[in-house]
Structures are given as C-alpha cells and as structure tokens.
Amino acid sequence: MTEKIFRNYLEIKNQDDLREVDKPSASYSVKLANPNDFQLNKFFYKNIGRNYQWVDRLVWTDLNWVDYVSNKNLFTYILKDQNEIAGYFELLLNQSNKEAEIAYFGILEEYFGKKLGSYLLSEAIKESFRMKSLRVWAHTCSLDHKNALGNYMSRGMKIFKSETLFR
C-alpha cells in the first residue's frame, strides 16, 4: 500500500515578520549545547521522532552521530524546564548564502499542550537571525505533529514550495 505524504517548505526573510511567542513560564530556558554532544542529538531524534516516523538516522552508528554534531555549522539548542530537558532545535547555518535551516525541531511528549512549540520556534527563528541569516527556512510534512504547519505559519513563515511524496 502506498502512503501519500505532503511536504511543505517554509521561510521567513525578515525578523520583523516574526510573530513571537513569549516564554510561557520563567522556569523555561533555551541554551546552546556547548560543547556538542552526539548523545543529546541522538536522544532527541529517537524520542521525539518515534511519533513522526523519523527513521533515516536510526541506522546511524555513534561515529555517524559524532561526525554530524562535529559540523561547525550545526548548532543545537536545548529547551529546559528548570534542569529537565523538554525539547530542542538544530540550526544548520549556510554562511555563504546567509541562510539558516531549522533542521530538526521538537518537544518531548510529556511537555505537549504547554505552548512550548510556539515559544521554541520563536526562539529558533530569533537565534537564526542573530546569526546574521537573511533567510530562515524549514520543512514539515503530514507525518509531523498535527500543529506543526500551523505553528510555522503562525510565527510568520510562508510556504515557498510544496510537494507530494509516495512511500
């Protein structure tokens, strides 16, 4: 049986277009993971991705993960609720064309329903512009959280490309 998947690519080109969501509570913080820790990226990929069929990297060895997080243009940010991890995003910076891709983004399931997705996406976009990006982009698909596309668009991102995939 063939499954139809709808993928949308979104962008925002000006920080003034960002419809920011404030931090829902003082207990939350977003900080750059420094130094990069492949175990952290691997943990989030597996635990957030299991609900959305993120499967490409499940076959990766630890060496693959180390290589990935060693990319000097990859920046991983962690959302914490006091000292507990709650979510993350990865930014891939392309310095030559001054773009940032929100490569991965998600909230752990136990933190759903707390408006953290909107806040975390606001932080991802703001951080991308702080890195002197002229364009921030991401993609989402019909396998992602039901609120994903709406969240991107509510933050001011616009669809620039759509496609239908079959698997």
mmCIF file of C-alpha atoms in Angstrom:
data_model
loop_
_atom_site.group_PDB
_atom_site.id
_atom_site.type_symbol
_atom_site.label_atom_id
_atom_site.label_comp_id
_atom_site.label_asym_id
_atom_site.label_seq_id
_atom_site.Cartn_x
_atom_site.Cartn_y
_atom_site.Cartn_z
ATOM 1 C CA MET A 1 0.000 0.000 0.000
ATOM 2 C CA THR A 2 1.344 3.401 -0.970
ATOM 3 C CA GLU A 3 1.224 6.231 1.528
ATOM 4 C CA LYS A 4 0.857 9.825 0.348
ATOM 5 C CA ILE A 5 2.932 12.376 2.274
ATOM 6 C CA PHE A 6 2.537 16.129 1.855
ATOM 7 C CA ARG A 7 5.674 18.202 2.472
ATOM 8 C CA ASN A 8 5.813 21.980 2.771
ATOM 9 C CA TYR A 9 8.918 24.152 2.751
ATOM 10 C CA LEU A 10 8.585 27.421 4.653
ATOM 11 C CA GLU A 11 10.706 30.533 5.011
ATOM 12 C CA ILE A 12 10.908 33.842 6.785
ATOM 13 C CA LYS A 13 13.191 36.558 5.440
ATOM 14 C CA ASN A 14 12.801 39.355 7.947
ATOM 15 C CA GLN A 15 12.809 39.238 11.724
ATOM 16 C CA ASP A 16 10.136 41.960 11.710
ATOM 17 C CA ASP A 17 7.759 39.365 10.208
ATOM 18 C CA LEU A 18 8.222 37.059 13.206
ATOM 19 C CA ARG A 19 5.115 36.765 15.346
ATOM 20 C CA GLU A 20 6.928 35.878 18.508
ATOM 21 C CA VAL A 21 5.503 33.910 21.423
ATOM 22 C CA ASP A 22 6.841 34.756 24.851
ATOM 23 C CA LYS A 23 8.214 32.238 27.295
ATOM 24 C CA PRO A 24 5.226 30.527 28.954
ATOM 25 C CA SER A 25 6.896 30.483 32.374
ATOM 26 C CA ALA A 26 10.124 31.670 33.994
ATOM 27 C CA SER A 27 11.121 28.035 34.586
ATOM 28 C CA TYR A 28 11.900 27.547 30.872
ATOM 29 C CA SER A 29 15.160 28.406 29.158
ATOM 30 C CA VAL A 30 16.755 27.784 25.767
ATOM 31 C CA LYS A 31 20.522 27.391 25.661
ATOM 32 C CA LEU A 32 23.105 26.395 23.097
ATOM 33 C CA ALA A 33 24.540 22.925 23.720
ATOM 34 C CA ASN A 34 28.218 23.640 24.139
ATOM 35 C CA PRO A 35 30.143 21.528 23.513
ATOM 36 C CA ASN A 36 28.027 19.499 21.101
ATOM 37 C CA ASP A 37 27.082 16.111 22.488
ATOM 38 C CA PHE A 38 26.032 13.498 19.954
ATOM 39 C CA GLN A 39 24.167 11.574 22.659
ATOM 40 C CA LEU A 40 21.847 14.536 23.164
ATOM 41 C CA ASN A 41 21.021 14.904 19.456
ATOM 42 C CA LYS A 42 20.579 11.139 19.188
ATOM 43 C CA PHE A 43 18.286 11.092 22.245
ATOM 44 C CA PHE A 44 16.032 13.826 20.875
ATOM 45 C CA TYR A 45 15.974 12.342 17.379
ATOM 46 C CA LYS A 46 14.845 8.956 18.715
ATOM 47 C CA ASN A 47 12.448 10.146 21.408
ATOM 48 C CA ILE A 48 10.725 12.930 19.511
ATOM 49 C CA GLY A 49 10.998 11.250 16.121
ATOM 50 C CA ARG A 50 9.398 7.958 17.127
ATOM 51 C CA ASN A 51 5.963 9.587 16.911
ATOM 52 C CA TYR A 52 6.624 11.102 13.479
ATOM 53 C CA GLN A 53 8.443 8.349 11.626
ATOM 54 C CA TRP A 54 11.888 9.916 11.800
ATOM 55 C CA VAL A 55 13.694 6.787 10.691
ATOM 56 C CA ASP A 56 16.622 7.801 8.455
ATOM 57 C CA ARG A 57 19.120 8.105 11.293
ATOM 58 C CA LEU A 58 18.054 5.080 13.308
ATOM 59 C CA VAL A 59 20.723 3.079 11.483
ATOM 60 C CA TRP A 60 23.464 5.580 12.309
ATOM 61 C CA THR A 61 26.403 4.399 14.347
ATOM 62 C CA ASP A 62 27.807 6.528 17.141
ATOM 63 C CA LEU A 63 30.563 7.546 14.715
ATOM 64 C CA ASN A 64 27.914 8.852 12.277
ATOM 65 C CA TRP A 65 26.407 10.906 15.088
ATOM 66 C CA VAL A 66 29.801 12.249 16.173
ATOM 67 C CA ASP A 67 30.541 13.275 12.572
ATOM 68 C CA TYR A 68 27.172 15.001 12.318
ATOM 69 C CA VAL A 69 27.477 17.064 15.504
ATOM 70 C CA SER A 70 31.091 17.925 14.637
ATOM 71 C CA ASN A 71 29.865 20.060 11.741
ATOM 72 C CA LYS A 72 30.982 23.604 12.633
ATOM 73 C CA ASN A 73 27.776 24.940 11.039
ATOM 74 C CA LEU A 74 25.441 22.867 13.239
ATOM 75 C CA PHE A 75 24.076 24.483 16.378
ATOM 76 C CA THR A 76 21.911 22.540 18.811
ATOM 77 C CA TYR A 77 19.737 24.400 21.303
ATOM 78 C CA ILE A 78 18.095 22.733 24.265
ATOM 79 C CA LEU A 79 14.800 23.745 25.862
ATOM 80 C CA LYS A 80 14.819 23.082 29.586
ATOM 81 C CA ASP A 81 12.205 23.245 32.293
ATOM 82 C CA GLN A 82 14.496 24.179 35.165
ATOM 83 C CA ASN A 83 17.012 21.302 34.918
ATOM 84 C CA GLU A 84 14.839 18.897 32.898
ATOM 85 C CA ILE A 85 15.217 18.705 29.129
ATOM 86 C CA ALA A 86 11.954 19.396 27.295
ATOM 87 C CA GLY A 87 12.828 19.899 23.623
ATOM 88 C CA TYR A 88 15.392 21.060 21.107
ATOM 89 C CA PHE A 89 16.132 22.502 17.730
ATOM 90 C CA GLU A 90 19.072 22.167 15.373
ATOM 91 C CA LEU A 91 20.144 25.047 13.166
ATOM 92 C CA LEU A 92 22.282 24.406 10.098
ATOM 93 C CA LEU A 93 23.936 27.621 9.068
ATOM 94 C CA ASN A 94 24.928 28.213 5.463
ATOM 95 C CA GLN A 95 27.284 31.158 5.761
ATOM 96 C CA SER A 96 27.876 31.553 2.029
ATOM 97 C CA ASN A 97 24.254 32.422 1.286
ATOM 98 C CA LYS A 98 23.409 33.684 4.810
ATOM 99 C CA GLU A 99 20.656 31.133 5.419
ATOM 100 C CA ALA A 100 19.753 29.034 8.416
ATOM 101 C CA GLU A 101 17.771 25.820 8.184
ATOM 102 C CA ILE A 102 15.791 24.671 11.180
ATOM 103 C CA ALA A 103 16.894 21.101 10.513
ATOM 104 C CA TYR A 104 15.210 19.387 13.460
ATOM 105 C CA PHE A 105 12.785 20.740 15.982
ATOM 106 C CA GLY A 106 10.604 19.161 18.624
ATOM 107 C CA ILE A 107 9.190 18.918 22.111
ATOM 108 C CA LEU A 108 9.193 15.782 24.248
ATOM 109 C CA GLU A 109 5.690 14.351 24.539
ATOM 110 C CA GLU A 110 5.358 14.979 28.271
ATOM 111 C CA TYR A 111 5.608 18.729 27.516
ATOM 112 C CA PHE A 112 2.825 18.837 24.918
ATOM 113 C CA GLY A 113 -0.036 21.275 25.485
ATOM 114 C CA LYS A 114 2.065 23.928 27.246
ATOM 115 C CA LYS A 115 2.548 26.304 24.271
ATOM 116 C CA LEU A 116 6.211 25.324 24.153
ATOM 117 C CA GLY A 117 6.268 24.564 20.429
ATOM 118 C CA SER A 118 5.315 28.151 19.597
ATOM 119 C CA TYR A 119 7.843 29.554 22.056
ATOM 120 C CA LEU A 120 10.645 27.238 20.901
ATOM 121 C CA LEU A 121 10.032 28.023 17.222
ATOM 122 C CA SER A 122 10.118 31.748 18.041
ATOM 123 C CA GLU A 123 13.496 31.201 19.701
ATOM 124 C CA ALA A 124 14.809 29.174 16.733
ATOM 125 C CA ILE A 125 13.888 31.927 14.297
ATOM 126 C CA LYS A 126 15.292 34.689 16.511
ATOM 127 C CA GLU A 127 18.543 32.774 17.010
ATOM 128 C CA SER A 128 18.850 32.265 13.243
ATOM 129 C CA PHE A 129 18.560 35.997 12.651
ATOM 130 C CA ARG A 130 21.057 36.674 15.476
ATOM 131 C CA MET A 131 23.494 34.577 13.422
ATOM 132 C CA LYS A 132 23.105 37.160 10.643
ATOM 133 C CA SER A 133 20.892 34.953 8.485
ATOM 134 C CA LEU A 134 18.914 36.749 5.808
ATOM 135 C CA ARG A 135 16.576 33.789 5.411
ATOM 136 C CA VAL A 136 15.393 31.093 7.795
ATOM 137 C CA TRP A 137 13.732 28.032 6.386
ATOM 138 C CA ALA A 138 12.352 24.672 7.437
ATOM 139 C CA HIS A 139 10.201 21.905 6.116
ATOM 140 C CA THR A 140 7.401 19.936 7.653
ATOM 141 C CA CYS A 141 5.219 17.139 6.388
ATOM 142 C CA SER A 142 1.945 15.399 7.052
ATOM 143 C CA LEU A 143 3.752 12.885 9.296
ATOM 144 C CA ASP A 144 4.760 15.631 11.745
ATOM 145 C CA HIS A 145 2.722 16.849 14.718
ATOM 146 C CA LYS A 146 -0.739 17.996 13.676
ATOM 147 C CA ASN A 147 0.062 21.566 14.792
ATOM 148 C CA ALA A 148 3.464 21.801 13.063
ATOM 149 C CA LEU A 149 2.435 23.545 9.843
ATOM 150 C CA GLY A 150 0.106 25.915 11.682
ATOM 151 C CA ASN A 151 2.865 26.783 14.154
ATOM 152 C CA TYR A 152 5.324 27.666 11.391
ATOM 153 C CA MET A 153 2.768 29.815 9.605
ATOM 154 C CA SER A 154 1.570 31.456 12.828
ATOM 155 C CA ARG A 155 5.135 32.561 13.533
ATOM 156 C CA GLY A 156 5.217 34.394 10.185
ATOM 157 C CA MET A 157 6.788 31.766 7.937
ATOM 158 C CA LYS A 158 5.394 31.382 4.442
ATOM 159 C CA ILE A 159 5.247 28.314 2.223
ATOM 160 C CA PHE A 160 7.576 28.634 -0.759
ATOM 161 C CA LYS A 161 7.335 25.075 -2.067
ATOM 162 C CA SER A 162 5.033 22.081 -1.630
ATOM 163 C CA GLU A 163 5.345 18.548 -2.854
ATOM 164 C CA THR A 164 3.628 15.197 -2.569
ATOM 165 C CA LEU A 165 5.715 12.118 -1.903
ATOM 166 C CA PHE A 166 4.747 8.461 -2.036
ATOM 167 C CA ARG A 167 6.262 5.704 0.005
#
